Short mmCIF file of C-alpha atoms in Angstrom, two decimals:
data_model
loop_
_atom_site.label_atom_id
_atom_site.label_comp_id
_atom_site.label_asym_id
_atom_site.label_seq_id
_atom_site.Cartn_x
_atom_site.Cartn_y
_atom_site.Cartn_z
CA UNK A 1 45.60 80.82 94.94
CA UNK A 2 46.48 77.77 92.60
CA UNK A 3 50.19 78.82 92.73
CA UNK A 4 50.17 78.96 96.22
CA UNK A 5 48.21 75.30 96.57
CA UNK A 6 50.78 73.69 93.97
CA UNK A 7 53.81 75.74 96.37
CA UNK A 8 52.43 74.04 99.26
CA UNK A 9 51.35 70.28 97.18
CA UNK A 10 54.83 70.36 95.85
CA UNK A 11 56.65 70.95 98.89
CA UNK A 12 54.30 68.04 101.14
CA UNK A 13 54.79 65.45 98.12
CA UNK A 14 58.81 65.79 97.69
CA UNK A 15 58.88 65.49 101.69
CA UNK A 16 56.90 62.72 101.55
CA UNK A 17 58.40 60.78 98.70
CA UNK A 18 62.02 61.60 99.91
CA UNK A 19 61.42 61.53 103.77
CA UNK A 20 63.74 64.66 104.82
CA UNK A 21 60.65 66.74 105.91
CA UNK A 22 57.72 64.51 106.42
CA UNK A 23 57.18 60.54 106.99
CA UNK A 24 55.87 58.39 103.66
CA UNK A 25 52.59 57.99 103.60
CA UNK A 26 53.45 54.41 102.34
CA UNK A 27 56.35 53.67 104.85
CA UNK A 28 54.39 55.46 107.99
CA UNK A 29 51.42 53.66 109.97
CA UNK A 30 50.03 57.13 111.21
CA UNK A 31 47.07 58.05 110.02
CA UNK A 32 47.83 61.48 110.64
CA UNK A 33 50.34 63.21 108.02
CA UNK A 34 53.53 64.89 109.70
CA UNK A 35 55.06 67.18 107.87
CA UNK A 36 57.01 70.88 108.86
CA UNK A 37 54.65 72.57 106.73
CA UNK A 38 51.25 70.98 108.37
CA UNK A 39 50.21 74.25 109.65
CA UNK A 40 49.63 76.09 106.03
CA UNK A 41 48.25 71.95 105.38
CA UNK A 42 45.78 72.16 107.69
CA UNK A 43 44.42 75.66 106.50
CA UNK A 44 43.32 74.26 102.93
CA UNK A 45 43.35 69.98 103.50
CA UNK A 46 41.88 69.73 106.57
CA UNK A 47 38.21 69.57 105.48
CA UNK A 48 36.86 68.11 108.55
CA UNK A 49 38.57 70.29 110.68
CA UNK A 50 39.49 67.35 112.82
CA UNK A 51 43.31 69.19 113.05
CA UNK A 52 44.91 66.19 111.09
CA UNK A 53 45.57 65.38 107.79
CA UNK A 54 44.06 61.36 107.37
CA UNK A 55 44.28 59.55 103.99
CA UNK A 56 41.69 60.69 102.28
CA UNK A 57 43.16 64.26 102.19
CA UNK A 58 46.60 63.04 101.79
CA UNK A 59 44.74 61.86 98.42
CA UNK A 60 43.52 65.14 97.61
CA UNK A 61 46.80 66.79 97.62
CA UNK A 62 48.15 63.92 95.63
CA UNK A 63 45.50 65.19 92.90
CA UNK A 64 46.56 68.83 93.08
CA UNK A 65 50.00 68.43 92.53
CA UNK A 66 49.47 66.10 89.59
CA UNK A 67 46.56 68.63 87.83
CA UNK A 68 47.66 72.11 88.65
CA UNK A 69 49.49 73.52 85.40
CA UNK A 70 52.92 73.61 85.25
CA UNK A 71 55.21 76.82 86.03
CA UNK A 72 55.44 78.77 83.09
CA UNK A 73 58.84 78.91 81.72
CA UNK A 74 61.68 81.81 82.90
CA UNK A 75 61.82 84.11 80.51
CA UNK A 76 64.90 83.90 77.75
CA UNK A 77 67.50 86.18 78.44
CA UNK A 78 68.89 87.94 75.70
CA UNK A 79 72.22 86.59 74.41
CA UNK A 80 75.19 89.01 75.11
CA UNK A 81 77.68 90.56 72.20
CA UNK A 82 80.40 88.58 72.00
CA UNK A 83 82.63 91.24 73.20
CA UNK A 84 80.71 93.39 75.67
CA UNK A 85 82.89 96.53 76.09
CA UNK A 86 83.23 98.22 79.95
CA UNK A 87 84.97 101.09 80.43
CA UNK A 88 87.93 101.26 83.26
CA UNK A 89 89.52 104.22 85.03
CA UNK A 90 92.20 103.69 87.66
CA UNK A 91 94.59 105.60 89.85
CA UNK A 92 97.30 103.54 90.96
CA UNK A 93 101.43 104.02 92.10
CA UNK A 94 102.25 103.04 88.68
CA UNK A 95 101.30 101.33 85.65
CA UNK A 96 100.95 98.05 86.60
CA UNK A 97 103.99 95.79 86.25
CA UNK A 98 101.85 92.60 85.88
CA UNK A 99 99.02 92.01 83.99
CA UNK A 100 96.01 94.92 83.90
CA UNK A 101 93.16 92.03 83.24
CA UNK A 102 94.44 89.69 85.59
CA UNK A 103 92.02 90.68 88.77
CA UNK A 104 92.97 88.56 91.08
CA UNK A 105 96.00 90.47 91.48
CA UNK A 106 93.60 94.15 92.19
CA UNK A 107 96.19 95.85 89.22
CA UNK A 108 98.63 96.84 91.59
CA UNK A 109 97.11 97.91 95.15
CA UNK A 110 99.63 100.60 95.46
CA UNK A 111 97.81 104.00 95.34
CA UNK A 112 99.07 107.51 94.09
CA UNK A 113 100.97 109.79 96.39
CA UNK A 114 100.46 113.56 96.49
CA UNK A 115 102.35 115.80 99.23
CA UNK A 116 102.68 119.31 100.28
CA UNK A 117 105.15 120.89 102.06
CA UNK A 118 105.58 124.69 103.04
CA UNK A 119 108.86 126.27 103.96
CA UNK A 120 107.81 129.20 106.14
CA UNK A 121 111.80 130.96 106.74
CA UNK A 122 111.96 130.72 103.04
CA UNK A 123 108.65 130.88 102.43
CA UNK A 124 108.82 127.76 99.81
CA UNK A 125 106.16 125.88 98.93
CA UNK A 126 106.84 122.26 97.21
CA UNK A 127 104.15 119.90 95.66
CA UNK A 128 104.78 116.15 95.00
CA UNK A 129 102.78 113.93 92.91
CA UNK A 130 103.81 110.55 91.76
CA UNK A 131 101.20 107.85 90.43
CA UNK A 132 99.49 106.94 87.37
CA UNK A 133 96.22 107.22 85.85
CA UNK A 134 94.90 104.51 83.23
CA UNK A 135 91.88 104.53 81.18
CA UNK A 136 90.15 102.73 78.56
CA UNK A 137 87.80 99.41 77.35
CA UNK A 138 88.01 95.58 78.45
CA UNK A 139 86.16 93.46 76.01
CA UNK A 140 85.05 90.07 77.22
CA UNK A 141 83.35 87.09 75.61
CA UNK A 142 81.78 83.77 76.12
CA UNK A 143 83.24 80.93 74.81
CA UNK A 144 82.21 77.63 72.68
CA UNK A 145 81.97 74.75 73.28
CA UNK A 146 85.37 73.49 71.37
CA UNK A 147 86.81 76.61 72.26
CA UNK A 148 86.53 75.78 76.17
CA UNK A 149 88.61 72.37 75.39
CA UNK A 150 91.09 74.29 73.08
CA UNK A 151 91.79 77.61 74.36
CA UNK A 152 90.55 80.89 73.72
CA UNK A 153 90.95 84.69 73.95
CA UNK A 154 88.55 85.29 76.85
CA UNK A 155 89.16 89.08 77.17
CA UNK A 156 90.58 92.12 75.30
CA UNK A 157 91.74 95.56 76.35
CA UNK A 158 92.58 98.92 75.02
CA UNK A 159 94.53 100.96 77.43
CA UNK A 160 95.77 103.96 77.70
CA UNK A 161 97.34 106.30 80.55
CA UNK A 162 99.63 109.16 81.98
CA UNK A 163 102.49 108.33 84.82
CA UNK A 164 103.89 111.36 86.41
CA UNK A 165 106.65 111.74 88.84
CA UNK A 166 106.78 115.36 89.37
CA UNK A 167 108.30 117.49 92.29
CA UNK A 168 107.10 121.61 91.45
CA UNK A 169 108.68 124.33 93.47
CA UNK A 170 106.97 128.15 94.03
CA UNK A 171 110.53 129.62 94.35
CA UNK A 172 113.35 127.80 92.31
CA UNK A 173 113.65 125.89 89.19
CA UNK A 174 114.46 122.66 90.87
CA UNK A 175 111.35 121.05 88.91
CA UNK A 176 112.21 117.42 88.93
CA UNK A 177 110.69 114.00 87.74
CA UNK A 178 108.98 112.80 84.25
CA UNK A 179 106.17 112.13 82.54
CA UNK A 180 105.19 109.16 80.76
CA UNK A 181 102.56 108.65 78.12
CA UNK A 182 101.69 105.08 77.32
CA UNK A 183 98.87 103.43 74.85
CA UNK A 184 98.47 99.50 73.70
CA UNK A 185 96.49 96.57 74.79
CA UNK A 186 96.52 93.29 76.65
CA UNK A 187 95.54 89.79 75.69
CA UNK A 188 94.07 87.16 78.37
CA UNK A 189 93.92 83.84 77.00
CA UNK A 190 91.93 80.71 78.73
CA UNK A 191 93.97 77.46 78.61
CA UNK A 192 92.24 74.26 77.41
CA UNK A 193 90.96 71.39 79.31
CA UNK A 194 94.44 69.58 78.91
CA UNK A 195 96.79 72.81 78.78
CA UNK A 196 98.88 72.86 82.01
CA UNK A 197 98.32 76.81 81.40
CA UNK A 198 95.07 78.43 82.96
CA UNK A 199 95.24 81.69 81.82
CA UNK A 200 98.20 83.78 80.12
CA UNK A 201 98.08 87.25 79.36
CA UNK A 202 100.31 88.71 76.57
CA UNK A 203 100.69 93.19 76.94
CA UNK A 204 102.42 95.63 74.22
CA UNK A 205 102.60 99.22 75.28
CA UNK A 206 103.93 102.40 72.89
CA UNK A 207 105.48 104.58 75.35
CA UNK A 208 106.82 108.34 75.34
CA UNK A 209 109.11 109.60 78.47
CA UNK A 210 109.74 113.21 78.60
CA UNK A 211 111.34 115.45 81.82
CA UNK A 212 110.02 118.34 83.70
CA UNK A 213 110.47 120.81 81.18
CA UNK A 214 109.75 118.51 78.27
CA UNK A 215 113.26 118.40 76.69
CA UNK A 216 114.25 114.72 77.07
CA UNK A 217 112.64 112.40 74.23
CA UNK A 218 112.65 108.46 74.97
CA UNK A 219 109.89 106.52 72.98
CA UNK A 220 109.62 102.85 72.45
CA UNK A 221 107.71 99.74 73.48
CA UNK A 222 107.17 97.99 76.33
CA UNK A 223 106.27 94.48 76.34
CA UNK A 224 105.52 90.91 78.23
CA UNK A 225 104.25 87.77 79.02
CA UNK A 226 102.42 86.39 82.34
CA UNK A 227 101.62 82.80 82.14
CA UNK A 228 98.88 81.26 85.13
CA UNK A 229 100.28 77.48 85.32
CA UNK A 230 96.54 75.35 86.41
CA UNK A 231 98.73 73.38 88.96
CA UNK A 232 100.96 75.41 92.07
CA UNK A 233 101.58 78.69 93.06
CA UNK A 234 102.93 80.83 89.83
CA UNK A 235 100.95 83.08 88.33
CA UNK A 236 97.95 83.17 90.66
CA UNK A 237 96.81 83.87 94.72
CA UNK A 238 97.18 80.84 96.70
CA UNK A 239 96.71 79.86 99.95
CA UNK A 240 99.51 79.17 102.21
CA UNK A 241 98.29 78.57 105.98
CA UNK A 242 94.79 79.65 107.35
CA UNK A 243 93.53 82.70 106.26
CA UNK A 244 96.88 83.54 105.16
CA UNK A 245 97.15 84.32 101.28
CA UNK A 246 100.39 84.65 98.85
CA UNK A 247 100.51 85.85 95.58
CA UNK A 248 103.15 85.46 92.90
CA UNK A 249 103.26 86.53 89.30
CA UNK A 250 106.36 86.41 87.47
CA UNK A 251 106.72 87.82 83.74
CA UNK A 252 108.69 87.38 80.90
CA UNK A 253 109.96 91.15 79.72
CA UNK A 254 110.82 92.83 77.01
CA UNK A 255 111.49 96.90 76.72
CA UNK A 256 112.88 98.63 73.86
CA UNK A 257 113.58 102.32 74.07
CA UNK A 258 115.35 105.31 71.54
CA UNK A 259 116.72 108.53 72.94
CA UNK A 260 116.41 111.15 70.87
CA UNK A 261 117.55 113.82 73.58
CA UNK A 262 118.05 112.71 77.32
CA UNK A 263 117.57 116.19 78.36
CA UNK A 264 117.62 115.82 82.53
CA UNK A 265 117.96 111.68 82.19
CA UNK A 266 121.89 112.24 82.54
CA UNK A 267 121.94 108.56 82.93
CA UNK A 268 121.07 108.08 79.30
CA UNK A 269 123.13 108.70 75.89
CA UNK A 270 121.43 110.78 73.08
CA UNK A 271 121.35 109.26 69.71
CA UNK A 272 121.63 105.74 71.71
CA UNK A 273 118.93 102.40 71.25
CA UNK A 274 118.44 100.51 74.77
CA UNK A 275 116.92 96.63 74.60
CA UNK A 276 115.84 95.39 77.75
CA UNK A 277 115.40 91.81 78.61
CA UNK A 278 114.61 89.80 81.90
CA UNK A 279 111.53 89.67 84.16
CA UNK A 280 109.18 92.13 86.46
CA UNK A 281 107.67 90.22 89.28
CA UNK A 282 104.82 91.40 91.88
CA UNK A 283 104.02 89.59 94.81
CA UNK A 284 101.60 90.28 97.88
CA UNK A 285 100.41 88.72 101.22
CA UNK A 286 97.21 89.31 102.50
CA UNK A 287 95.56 88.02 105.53
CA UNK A 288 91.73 87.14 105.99
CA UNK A 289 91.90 87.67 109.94
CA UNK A 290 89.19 90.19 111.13
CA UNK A 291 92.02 92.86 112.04
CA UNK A 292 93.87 92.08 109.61
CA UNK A 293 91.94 92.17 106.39
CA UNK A 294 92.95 95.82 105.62
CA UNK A 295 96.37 95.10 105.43
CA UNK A 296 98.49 93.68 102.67
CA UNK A 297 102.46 93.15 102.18
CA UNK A 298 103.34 93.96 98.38
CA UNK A 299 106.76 93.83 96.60
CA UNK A 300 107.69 94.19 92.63
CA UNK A 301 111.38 93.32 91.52
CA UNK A 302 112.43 94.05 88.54
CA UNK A 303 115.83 92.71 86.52
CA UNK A 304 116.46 93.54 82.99
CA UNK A 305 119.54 93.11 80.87
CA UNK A 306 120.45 95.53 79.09
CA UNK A 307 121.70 93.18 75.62
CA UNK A 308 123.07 95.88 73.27
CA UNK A 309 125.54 97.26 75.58
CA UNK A 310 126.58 100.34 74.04
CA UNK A 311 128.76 103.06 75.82
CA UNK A 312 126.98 103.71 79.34
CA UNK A 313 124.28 101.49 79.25
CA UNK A 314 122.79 99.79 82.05
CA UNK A 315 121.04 96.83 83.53
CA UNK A 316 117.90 97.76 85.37
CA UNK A 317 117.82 96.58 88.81
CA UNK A 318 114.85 97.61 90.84
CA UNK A 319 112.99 96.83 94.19
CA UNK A 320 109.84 98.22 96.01
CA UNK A 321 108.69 97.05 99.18
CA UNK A 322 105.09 98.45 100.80
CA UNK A 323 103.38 97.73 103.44
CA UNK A 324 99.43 98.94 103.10
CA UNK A 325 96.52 99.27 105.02
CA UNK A 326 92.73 100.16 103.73
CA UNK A 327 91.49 103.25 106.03
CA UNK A 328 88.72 103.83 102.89
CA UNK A 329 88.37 100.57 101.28
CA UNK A 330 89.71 100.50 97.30
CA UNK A 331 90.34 104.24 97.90
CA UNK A 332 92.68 105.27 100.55
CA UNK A 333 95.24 103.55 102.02
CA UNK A 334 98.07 104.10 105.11
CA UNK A 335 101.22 102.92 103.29
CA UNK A 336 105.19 102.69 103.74
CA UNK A 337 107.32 102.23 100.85
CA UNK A 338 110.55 101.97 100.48
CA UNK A 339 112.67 102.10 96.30
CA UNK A 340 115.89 101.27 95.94
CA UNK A 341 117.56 100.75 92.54
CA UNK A 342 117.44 102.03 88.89
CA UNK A 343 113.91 103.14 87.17
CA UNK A 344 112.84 101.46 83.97
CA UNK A 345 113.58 104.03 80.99
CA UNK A 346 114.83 107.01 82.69
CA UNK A 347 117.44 104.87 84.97
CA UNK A 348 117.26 107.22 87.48
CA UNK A 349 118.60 106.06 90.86
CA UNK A 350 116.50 106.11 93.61
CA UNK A 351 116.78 105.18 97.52
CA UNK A 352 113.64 106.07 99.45
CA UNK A 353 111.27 105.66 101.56
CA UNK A 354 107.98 107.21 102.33
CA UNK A 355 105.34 106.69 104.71
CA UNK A 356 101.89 108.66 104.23
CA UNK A 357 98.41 108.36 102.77
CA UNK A 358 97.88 107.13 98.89
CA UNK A 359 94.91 107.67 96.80
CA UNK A 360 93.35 104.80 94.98
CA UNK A 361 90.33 104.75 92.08
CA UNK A 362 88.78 102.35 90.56
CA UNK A 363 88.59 98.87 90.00
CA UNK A 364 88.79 96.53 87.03
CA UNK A 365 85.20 94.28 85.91
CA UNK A 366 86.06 90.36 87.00
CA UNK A 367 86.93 88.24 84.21
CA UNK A 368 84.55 85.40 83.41
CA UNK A 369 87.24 82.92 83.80
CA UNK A 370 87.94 83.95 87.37
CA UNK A 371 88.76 81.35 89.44
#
């Protein structure tokens, strides 16, 4: 009962001292107080039920609010680790070519693509799977004071993951595709108060390529930098007109590779180290329309020099283009795609395009430093 009394005190006096929901009691020549809340007033102030609330009871809650005890404090909450691990798992079109941690960008929104087909005059059934699946912790912490001025490594991540592009055939041994084992971990770092830097994210990967039948053997590292610049458009999702969004994240690249046998990668030379150098961009456009929130516009470029330039090696030059729309929200998706150009580590050439459903799982915990 006293709680509710000091609820209803509290509520009368601020009104009355500020004048947004009653008139002062100083400033007003009523005798009457007016207040929104003059019902619930009435039921405990008006003590000669004369339906007003005169002086002498304006008094009275006056005295309540001053006398009733104080709130108790909230109760502390516990102080958090500083590095609170979460595990991730996530089936996307490919490991992501920008940064995992960076959320803003959904880690690619690209799902995974399976597809059957059945032959009946040759009775030849083909399966088609091409996507990746990516597992393991984020660490994040809070930050100090000094560290929010300076910088600091807001979050941590251990990943690791399987990409597959496989084509399997009942009849024939026209297996095709590879398989791709990666394992390393990303940085995010927060920028200081006067760093023109908001974020920056620094990923190493160990990776293993093998072919269909597991002959070929390509291992190396993969590699690269995202910066977030505080001010303009790079690194982040920005918006360009009304309900119209654009995002643009550009890396810095760096992918070195060592065949030991290129078994179906024809493209590559046995015995030969590659050393890759240039950039992998990703860039979307999504709309915040009613009809149109489902649907987003992505793209990934990638140019890479290839700086040791023994016999047969190449640049990689590669382009994706997809159009996407949600029919299960973060899970399946409509999509066209269309790939042109050379793959990173295998080089294979491709020039496709597919339309069809893609699978999607999971998502990856916001940082704290979101914007």
């Amino acid at each position: 009962m006293n709680r509710f009394i000091r609820v209803i005190c509290i509520s009368c006096i601020s009104a009355l001292t500020f004048g947004a929901a009653g008139k002062s009691i100083a400033a007003s020549d009523k005798k009457c107080l007016e207040s929104p809340r003059l019902k619930d007033l009435l039921k405990i102030y008006d003590l000669n039920k004369d339906g007003c609330i005169d002086q002498s009871e304006q008094d009275l809650i006056k005295r309540d609010a001053g006398i009733l005890p104080a709130e108790p404090p909230p109760p502390k909450v516990a102080k958090r680790e500083p590095y609170r691990p979460a595990p991730v798992l996530l089936v996307r079109d490919a490991h992501p070519a920008n940064a995992f941690l960076d959320g803003g960008s959904k880690v690619s929104d690209a799902g995974a693509l399976f597809s059957y087909t059945s032959d009946n005059a040759t009775s030849t059934s083909t399966w088609a799977a091409k996507g990746s699946v990516v597992t393991g912790f984020v660490w994040d912490r809070e930050a100090k004071l000094d560290e929010i001025k300076n910088g600091y490594v807001s979050r941590i991540a251990f990943l690791t993951g399987i990409e597959f592009d496989r084509t399997f055939q009942n009849k024939t041994a026209s297996d095709s595709g590879s398989t791709s084992a990666k394992a390393g971990f990303e940085i995010e770092r927060f920028g200081g108060a006067d760093s023109g830097l908001l974020r920056q994210y620094f990923k190493a990967d160990m990776v293993y390529t093998t072919d269909f039948d597991g002959k070929a053997s390509v291992y190396g590292f993969q590699s690269y930098w995202q910066p977030m610049f505080r001010n303009g458009p790079i690194g982040k999702t920005t918006q360009i007109a009304d309900k119209i969004w654009f995002g643009f994240r550009p890396t810095l690249a760096a992918d070195y590779y060592h065949v030991s046998d290129n078994g179906t990668f024809k493209a590559l030379t046995p015995g030969e180290d590659y050393l890759w150098l240039g950039t992998k961009i990703a860039a979307s456009l999504s709309f915040d329309y009613e009809y149109l929130k489902s649907l987003t516009f992505a793209a990934k470029y990638f140019y890479l020099a290839e700086t040791l330039k023994a016999p047969q090696h190449r640049d990689i030059n590669y382009v994706q283009i997809s159009a996407l729309y949600d029919l299960v929200k973060d899970m399946l998706s409509l999509e066209a795609r269309y790939t042109y150009g050379n793959t990173p580590r295998t080089l294979a050439r491709q020039n496709e395009f597919y339309a069809g459903l893609t699978v999607k799982l999971g998502d990856l915990p916001a940082s704290p430093t979101s914007n």
